[in-house]
């Protein structure tokens, strides 16, 4: 079965063609095209929804054509259309959803609505060599610019939310702190680079809620702690930036590690799945691989961590939710339950 997938929940416009046969466990990516308005948003320090949606309106058709290899006849090989219908920015979601509905009507194809957060988890099922056999129960940690969630997966389609951030997401903590350090949006990748030469213990930044008995997180206090350090320093040298970046990563990752370990133990999980834009961070990837023991660990290739349509297509093979164009609406507030 071959699926055309569309993802436009935030500032990316992405389309992918993915394939999986019944006998296969994993999903093959035939194409995965991503057009981002991030350069426009790096000038403003964050996403302006209206600008994101206008860009997506311009690029959605060319991106889909590119995903089809520039050949409209490739549509004949497509069996279904998958699209992110939430959560996300309403103007952005509408562009993907309405385009998918139009294609579904014209080509008489079923529509598969996909929850963006599920997509981040199912990026772990992408594998050209069909080598992954992910066992349940699994614990997944989703760390992105909008979300920090721990979920339990008992079987496909049975995802239970266990805990999450009470305020800012992990990626948001990087992006907001980055603004204080004159780092362009999104700050995560630059903070990762700066941190390589930094001292993680130089600045005492808190790891909020690290000892709480639940599986929740809180990262908004970190930004305030970075503000205090910046004020104390007065002027910030490149070395200070490196040390602050490293200390910030350490503070965030320590709490992510601790709560993930707890969730794995509490639910006797057989697999751990990482997902979301922050999962592209090498330090986090290395620490999870080293510090989580006695469990199968799955982390998507970096290109499938940040927003992309291939992960939406991957999830579509496992959701039992085919619909038609008359019955699909974007839902910006969509969550897990
Ligand atoms: O999943 P994503 O592309 O979009 C959302 O669904 O939010 O995640 C974007 C977030 C941003 O906050 C960005 O700063 C962060 O992921 N991010 C990273 C890295 N790459 C992206 N954070 C830390 N290290 C990275 N290498
Ligand atoms: Zn995302």
Tab-separated table of C-alpha atoms and ligand atoms in Angstrom:
chain	number	residue	atom	x	y	z
A	1	UNK	CA	0.000	0.000	0.000
A	2	UNK	CA	1.255	3.436	-0.949
A	3	UNK	CA	0.253	6.618	0.873
A	4	UNK	CA	0.657	10.290	0.012
A	5	UNK	CA	1.095	12.140	3.339
A	6	UNK	CA	0.761	15.854	4.057
A	7	UNK	CA	1.991	17.769	7.142
A	8	UNK	CA	1.416	21.508	7.677
A	9	UNK	CA	0.761	21.856	11.419
A	10	UNK	CA	3.362	24.529	12.212
A	11	UNK	CA	5.883	26.320	9.975
A	12	UNK	CA	6.768	23.419	7.665
A	13	UNK	CA	5.048	22.438	4.442
A	14	UNK	CA	5.795	18.786	3.859
A	15	UNK	CA	4.582	15.979	1.599
A	16	UNK	CA	5.824	12.404	1.437
A	17	UNK	CA	5.160	9.170	-0.402
A	18	UNK	CA	5.524	6.139	1.866
A	19	UNK	CA	4.914	2.451	1.389
A	20	UNK	CA	4.314	-0.668	3.470
A	21	UNK	CA	3.033	-4.073	2.465
A	22	UNK	CA	0.859	-6.161	4.783
A	23	UNK	CA	3.687	-8.588	5.556
A	24	UNK	CA	6.093	-5.780	6.491
A	25	UNK	CA	6.482	-4.350	9.991
A	26	UNK	CA	8.101	-1.096	8.972
A	27	UNK	CA	7.474	1.761	6.572
A	28	UNK	CA	9.612	2.671	3.558
A	29	UNK	CA	10.003	6.311	2.551
A	30	UNK	CA	9.931	6.908	-1.195
A	31	UNK	CA	10.084	10.690	-0.927
A	32	UNK	CA	9.893	13.249	1.881
A	33	UNK	CA	9.891	16.901	0.795
A	34	UNK	CA	10.046	19.664	3.403
A	35	UNK	CA	9.767	23.369	2.737
A	36	UNK	CA	10.232	25.540	5.795
A	37	UNK	CA	9.506	29.193	6.507
A	38	UNK	CA	11.998	29.041	9.377
A	39	UNK	CA	14.249	31.702	7.784
A	40	UNK	CA	11.379	34.199	7.854
A	41	UNK	CA	10.679	33.279	11.460
A	42	UNK	CA	14.291	33.444	12.595
A	43	UNK	CA	14.100	37.186	11.837
A	44	UNK	CA	11.155	37.639	14.212
A	45	UNK	CA	12.373	35.302	16.984
A	46	UNK	CA	9.372	32.973	16.709
A	47	UNK	CA	6.541	31.795	14.500
A	48	UNK	CA	3.971	34.316	13.306
A	49	UNK	CA	0.967	32.108	12.405
A	50	UNK	CA	-0.313	34.348	9.603
A	51	UNK	CA	3.097	34.385	7.890
A	52	UNK	CA	3.484	30.612	8.301
A	53	UNK	CA	0.079	29.953	6.701
A	54	UNK	CA	0.682	32.325	3.782
A	55	UNK	CA	3.967	30.571	2.987
A	56	UNK	CA	2.303	27.156	3.228
A	57	UNK	CA	-0.416	28.302	0.854
A	58	UNK	CA	2.299	29.163	-1.681
A	59	UNK	CA	4.272	25.941	-1.312
A	60	UNK	CA	1.750	23.176	-0.682
A	61	UNK	CA	1.143	22.278	-4.364
A	62	UNK	CA	4.818	22.482	-5.496
A	63	UNK	CA	5.814	20.393	-2.454
A	64	UNK	CA	3.232	17.705	-3.305
A	65	UNK	CA	4.364	17.685	-6.955
A	66	UNK	CA	7.973	17.278	-5.788
A	67	UNK	CA	6.964	14.397	-3.486
A	68	UNK	CA	5.417	12.723	-6.548
A	69	UNK	CA	8.768	13.069	-8.321
A	70	UNK	CA	7.403	15.846	-10.533
A	71	UNK	CA	5.086	13.377	-12.267
A	72	UNK	CA	1.338	13.731	-11.770
A	73	UNK	CA	0.800	10.194	-13.080
A	74	UNK	CA	2.360	8.937	-9.829
A	75	UNK	CA	-1.018	9.755	-8.230
A	76	UNK	CA	-2.333	6.617	-9.949
A	77	UNK	CA	-0.132	4.497	-7.676
A	78	UNK	CA	-1.431	6.144	-4.477
A	79	UNK	CA	-3.938	4.149	-2.393
A	80	UNK	CA	-4.791	6.707	0.315
A	81	UNK	CA	-4.045	10.244	1.476
A	82	UNK	CA	-2.889	10.894	5.047
A	83	UNK	CA	-2.939	14.339	6.612
A	84	UNK	CA	-2.179	15.948	9.962
A	85	UNK	CA	-5.475	17.291	11.313
A	86	UNK	CA	-4.144	18.519	14.702
A	87	UNK	CA	-2.777	19.714	17.017
A	88	UNK	CA	-1.227	22.844	15.538
A	89	UNK	CA	-1.910	26.318	14.220
A	90	UNK	CA	-5.395	26.506	12.716
A	91	UNK	CA	-4.425	28.469	9.586
A	92	UNK	CA	-1.553	26.070	8.901
A	93	UNK	CA	-3.557	22.902	9.559
A	94	UNK	CA	-6.356	24.088	7.259
A	95	UNK	CA	-4.011	24.305	4.286
A	96	UNK	CA	-2.947	20.665	4.610
A	97	UNK	CA	-6.413	19.373	5.485
A	98	UNK	CA	-8.249	21.220	2.705
A	99	UNK	CA	-5.626	20.205	0.128
A	100	UNK	CA	-5.885	16.567	1.236
A	101	UNK	CA	-9.687	16.731	1.044
A	102	UNK	CA	-9.537	18.148	-2.487
A	103	UNK	CA	-7.148	15.407	-3.648
A	104	UNK	CA	-9.291	12.771	-1.972
A	105	UNK	CA	-12.368	14.069	-3.841
A	106	UNK	CA	-10.679	14.378	-7.220
A	107	UNK	CA	-8.852	11.030	-7.127
A	108	UNK	CA	-11.537	9.183	-5.189
A	109	UNK	CA	-9.083	8.118	-2.483
A	110	UNK	CA	-9.706	7.448	1.216
A	111	UNK	CA	-8.419	10.010	3.701
A	112	UNK	CA	-6.510	9.024	6.837
A	113	UNK	CA	-6.475	11.719	9.538
A	114	UNK	CA	-3.307	11.650	11.656
A	115	UNK	CA	-2.595	13.199	15.055
A	116	UNK	CA	0.703	15.114	14.720
A	117	UNK	CA	1.923	13.803	18.087
A	118	UNK	CA	1.295	10.202	17.036
A	119	UNK	CA	3.293	11.003	13.900
A	120	UNK	CA	6.342	11.930	16.007
A	121	UNK	CA	6.089	8.552	17.770
A	122	UNK	CA	5.590	6.592	14.531
A	123	UNK	CA	8.705	8.105	12.958
A	124	UNK	CA	10.223	5.130	14.786
A	125	UNK	CA	8.494	2.701	12.405
A	126	UNK	CA	10.352	4.109	9.406
A	127	UNK	CA	12.966	1.555	8.324
A	128	UNK	CA	13.960	0.732	4.760
A	129	UNK	CA	15.249	-2.709	5.730
A	130	UNK	CA	12.190	-3.805	7.725
A	131	UNK	CA	14.421	-4.705	10.662
A	132	UNK	CA	12.564	-3.174	13.567
A	133	UNK	CA	10.129	-5.262	15.561
A	134	UNK	CA	8.962	-2.855	18.233
A	135	UNK	CA	7.485	-4.696	21.209
A	136	UNK	CA	4.703	-3.405	23.477
A	137	UNK	CA	4.179	-2.093	26.056
A	138	UNK	CA	6.300	0.825	24.936
A	139	UNK	CA	7.005	4.161	26.573
A	140	UNK	CA	7.438	7.145	24.294
A	141	UNK	CA	8.870	10.561	25.105
A	142	UNK	CA	7.834	13.307	22.707
A	143	UNK	CA	9.999	16.407	22.984
A	144	UNK	CA	9.305	19.205	20.563
A	145	UNK	CA	8.782	22.962	20.402
A	146	UNK	CA	5.161	22.622	21.471
A	147	UNK	CA	5.090	19.411	23.495
A	148	UNK	CA	6.842	17.393	26.160
A	149	UNK	CA	4.838	14.240	26.833
A	150	UNK	CA	5.360	10.747	28.194
A	151	UNK	CA	2.899	8.179	26.841
A	152	UNK	CA	2.281	4.464	27.198
A	153	UNK	CA	1.562	2.406	24.068
A	154	UNK	CA	-0.077	-0.921	24.862
A	155	UNK	CA	-0.806	-1.706	21.225
A	156	UNK	CA	-1.258	0.214	17.974
A	157	UNK	CA	-3.965	2.863	18.431
A	158	UNK	CA	-3.952	2.420	22.226
A	159	UNK	CA	-1.907	5.357	23.474
A	160	UNK	CA	-2.328	6.573	27.036
A	161	UNK	CA	-0.973	9.925	28.171
A	162	UNK	CA	1.034	9.574	31.394
A	163	UNK	CA	2.353	13.048	31.978
A	164	UNK	CA	3.670	16.161	30.308
A	165	UNK	CA	4.777	19.704	30.729
A	166	UNK	CA	2.654	22.010	32.846
A	167	UNK	CA	3.947	25.080	31.025
A	168	UNK	CA	6.732	25.411	28.416
A	169	UNK	CA	7.871	22.497	26.273
A	170	UNK	CA	11.534	21.401	26.264
A	171	UNK	CA	12.148	22.877	22.790
A	172	UNK	CA	10.399	26.058	23.869
A	173	UNK	CA	12.813	26.347	26.815
A	174	UNK	CA	15.692	26.257	24.304
A	175	UNK	CA	13.997	28.701	21.930
A	176	UNK	CA	13.114	31.222	24.675
A	177	UNK	CA	16.534	31.003	26.336
A	178	UNK	CA	18.110	31.322	22.898
A	179	UNK	CA	16.399	34.675	22.421
A	180	UNK	CA	18.130	35.922	25.612
A	181	UNK	CA	21.470	34.808	24.179
A	182	UNK	CA	20.885	36.370	20.742
A	183	UNK	CA	20.480	32.980	19.101
A	184	UNK	CA	18.156	32.888	16.099
A	185	UNK	CA	14.932	30.840	16.200
A	186	UNK	CA	14.791	27.842	16.460
A	187	UNK	CA	17.600	27.912	19.007
A	188	UNK	CA	17.821	24.154	19.738
A	189	UNK	CA	20.322	23.217	16.985
A	190	UNK	CA	22.597	26.223	17.757
A	191	UNK	CA	22.484	25.532	21.499
A	192	UNK	CA	23.526	21.953	20.695
A	193	UNK	CA	26.563	23.208	18.726
A	194	UNK	CA	27.570	25.782	21.357
A	195	UNK	CA	27.204	23.208	24.142
A	196	UNK	CA	29.852	20.927	22.615
A	197	UNK	CA	32.631	23.133	24.021
A	198	UNK	CA	30.736	24.249	27.127
A	199	UNK	CA	30.917	23.222	30.770
A	200	UNK	CA	27.564	21.691	31.836
A	201	UNK	CA	28.251	22.504	35.504
A	202	UNK	CA	29.397	26.118	35.062
A	203	UNK	CA	26.005	27.711	35.688
A	204	UNK	CA	23.654	26.323	38.344
A	205	UNK	CA	20.406	26.040	36.380
A	206	UNK	CA	17.505	24.140	37.972
A	207	UNK	CA	15.978	20.866	36.713
A	208	UNK	CA	12.388	21.655	37.751
A	209	UNK	CA	10.221	18.810	39.151
A	210	UNK	CA	13.088	16.315	38.912
A	211	UNK	CA	12.145	14.765	42.264
A	212	UNK	CA	8.348	14.923	41.959
A	213	UNK	CA	6.585	11.557	42.110
A	214	UNK	CA	4.541	12.172	38.930
A	215	UNK	CA	5.561	12.103	35.276
A	216	UNK	CA	5.092	15.821	34.709
A	217	UNK	CA	7.555	18.500	33.673
A	218	UNK	CA	7.880	22.271	34.021
A	219	UNK	CA	10.384	24.280	32.034
A	220	UNK	CA	9.185	27.883	32.273
A	221	UNK	CA	11.351	28.567	35.364
A	222	UNK	CA	14.468	27.747	33.374
A	223	UNK	CA	14.081	30.782	31.170
A	224	UNK	CA	13.861	32.963	34.311
A	225	UNK	CA	17.030	31.289	35.664
A	226	UNK	CA	18.841	32.030	32.394
A	227	UNK	CA	17.677	35.670	32.634
A	228	UNK	CA	19.239	35.897	36.110
A	229	UNK	CA	22.546	34.448	34.899
A	230	UNK	CA	22.613	36.832	31.928
A	231	UNK	CA	21.906	39.818	34.214
A	232	UNK	CA	24.647	38.718	36.607
A	233	UNK	CA	27.164	38.422	33.790
A	234	UNK	CA	26.363	41.821	32.239
A	235	UNK	CA	28.153	41.208	28.978
A	236	UNK	CA	28.207	37.686	27.571
A	237	UNK	CA	31.320	36.260	25.961
A	238	UNK	CA	31.269	33.400	23.442
A	239	UNK	CA	32.585	31.144	26.232
A	240	UNK	CA	29.679	32.175	28.496
A	241	UNK	CA	27.280	31.286	25.670
A	242	UNK	CA	28.890	27.862	25.342
A	243	UNK	CA	28.748	27.225	29.098
A	244	UNK	CA	25.154	28.496	29.384
A	245	UNK	CA	24.097	26.296	26.437
A	246	UNK	CA	25.732	23.263	27.980
A	247	UNK	CA	24.274	23.981	31.440
A	248	UNK	CA	20.825	24.504	29.917
A	249	UNK	CA	20.928	21.227	27.985
A	250	UNK	CA	22.105	19.441	31.110
A	251	UNK	CA	19.288	20.882	33.240
A	252	UNK	CA	16.616	19.906	30.670
A	253	UNK	CA	18.033	16.479	29.795
A	254	UNK	CA	18.568	15.447	33.450
A	255	UNK	CA	14.863	15.777	34.139
A	256	UNK	CA	13.846	14.143	30.830
A	257	UNK	CA	16.086	11.153	31.663
A	258	UNK	CA	14.858	10.804	35.223
A	259	UNK	CA	11.133	10.866	34.341
A	260	UNK	CA	11.613	8.573	31.348
A	261	UNK	CA	13.386	5.999	33.545
A	262	UNK	CA	10.541	6.228	36.041
A	263	UNK	CA	7.874	5.696	33.348
A	264	UNK	CA	9.744	2.668	31.966
A	265	UNK	CA	9.984	1.132	35.444
A	266	UNK	CA	6.400	1.969	36.461
A	267	UNK	CA	4.943	0.308	33.367
A	268	UNK	CA	7.470	-2.498	32.791
A	269	UNK	CA	8.024	-1.291	29.255
A	270	UNK	CA	9.768	-3.477	26.672
A	271	UNK	CA	10.580	-0.626	24.277
A	272	UNK	CA	11.386	3.044	24.488
A	273	UNK	CA	10.592	5.380	21.585
A	274	UNK	CA	11.907	8.944	21.325
A	275	UNK	CA	10.238	11.525	19.084
A	276	UNK	CA	9.948	15.249	18.279
A	277	UNK	CA	12.335	17.977	17.146
A	278	UNK	CA	14.488	17.912	20.301
A	279	UNK	CA	15.136	14.203	19.572
A	280	UNK	CA	17.516	15.448	16.857
A	281	UNK	CA	19.905	16.500	19.653
A	282	UNK	CA	22.967	14.209	19.703
A	283	UNK	CA	23.634	14.679	23.422
A	284	UNK	CA	20.088	13.619	24.291
A	285	UNK	CA	20.296	10.671	21.878
A	286	UNK	CA	23.613	9.539	23.372
A	287	UNK	CA	22.506	9.952	26.970
A	288	UNK	CA	19.278	7.997	26.459
A	289	UNK	CA	21.151	5.215	24.673
A	290	UNK	CA	23.727	5.017	27.462
A	291	UNK	CA	21.595	5.599	30.535
A	292	UNK	CA	18.454	3.571	29.742
A	293	UNK	CA	19.375	-0.044	30.330
A	294	UNK	CA	17.517	-3.336	29.883
A	295	UNK	CA	15.178	-1.982	27.220
A	296	UNK	CA	15.081	-1.720	23.410
A	297	UNK	CA	15.656	1.914	22.498
A	298	UNK	CA	14.388	3.410	19.245
A	299	UNK	CA	15.297	6.889	18.037
A	300	UNK	CA	14.293	8.102	14.548
A	301	UNK	CA	16.893	9.253	12.015
A	302	UNK	CA	17.430	12.976	12.619
A	303	UNK	CA	15.554	13.977	9.433
A	304	UNK	CA	12.419	12.271	10.790
A	305	UNK	CA	12.608	13.954	14.244
A	306	UNK	CA	11.672	17.501	13.245
A	307	UNK	CA	8.306	18.011	11.520
A	308	UNK	CA	7.963	16.003	8.304
A	309	UNK	CA	5.237	14.247	6.322
A	310	UNK	CA	6.936	10.814	6.238
A	311	UNK	CA	6.161	10.312	9.943
A	312	UNK	CA	2.506	11.209	9.271
A	313	UNK	CA	2.403	8.628	6.485
A	314	UNK	CA	4.094	6.088	8.767
A	315	UNK	CA	1.388	6.482	11.399
A	316	UNK	CA	-1.343	6.222	8.756
A	317	UNK	CA	-0.537	2.527	8.191
A	318	UNK	CA	-1.420	1.795	11.810
A	319	UNK	CA	-4.457	3.988	12.480
A	320	UNK	CA	-7.790	2.436	11.785
A	321	UNK	CA	-9.523	5.668	10.932
A	322	UNK	CA	-10.138	5.996	7.183
A	323	UNK	CA	-12.633	8.709	6.363
A	324	UNK	CA	-13.913	10.724	3.398
A	325	UNK	CA	-13.493	14.370	2.473
A	326	UNK	CA	-16.944	15.315	3.788
A	327	UNK	CA	-16.072	14.104	7.278
A	328	UNK	CA	-12.737	15.681	8.116
A	329	UNK	CA	-12.064	18.934	9.962
A	330	UNK	CA	-8.837	20.380	11.312
A	331	UNK	CA	-8.655	20.265	15.110
A	332	UNK	CA	-5.989	22.591	16.551
A	333	UNK	CA	-6.706	21.411	20.126
A	334	UNK	CA	-6.371	17.674	19.383
A	335	UNK	CA	-4.462	15.784	22.088
A	336	UNK	CA	-3.920	12.195	23.147
A	337	UNK	CA	-7.180	10.984	24.647
B	1	LIG	O1	8.975	18.700	16.255
B	1	LIG	P1	9.363	20.065	15.840
B	1	LIG	O2	10.020	20.237	14.485
B	1	LIG	O3	8.119	21.023	15.834
B	1	LIG	C1	7.123	20.943	16.790
B	1	LIG	O4	6.218	20.074	16.620
B	1	LIG	O5	7.229	21.720	17.773
B	1	LIG	O6	10.302	20.646	17.001
B	1	LIG	C2	10.904	21.912	16.919
B	1	LIG	C3	11.674	22.151	18.213
B	1	LIG	C4	12.206	23.575	18.355
B	1	LIG	O7	11.923	24.029	19.665
B	1	LIG	C5	13.719	23.399	18.165
B	1	LIG	O8	14.486	24.350	18.885
B	1	LIG	C6	13.935	22.006	18.684
B	1	LIG	O9	12.799	21.271	18.278
B	1	LIG	N1	15.144	21.362	18.126
B	1	LIG	C7	16.218	21.015	18.845
B	1	LIG	C8	17.167	20.489	17.925
B	1	LIG	N2	16.618	20.530	16.666
B	1	LIG	C9	15.367	21.071	16.816
B	1	LIG	N3	16.481	21.115	20.159
B	1	LIG	C10	17.672	20.687	20.599
B	1	LIG	N4	18.634	20.186	19.781
B	1	LIG	C11	18.427	20.066	18.449
B	1	LIG	N5	19.374	19.570	17.648
B	2	LIG	ZN1	6.179	18.424	15.703
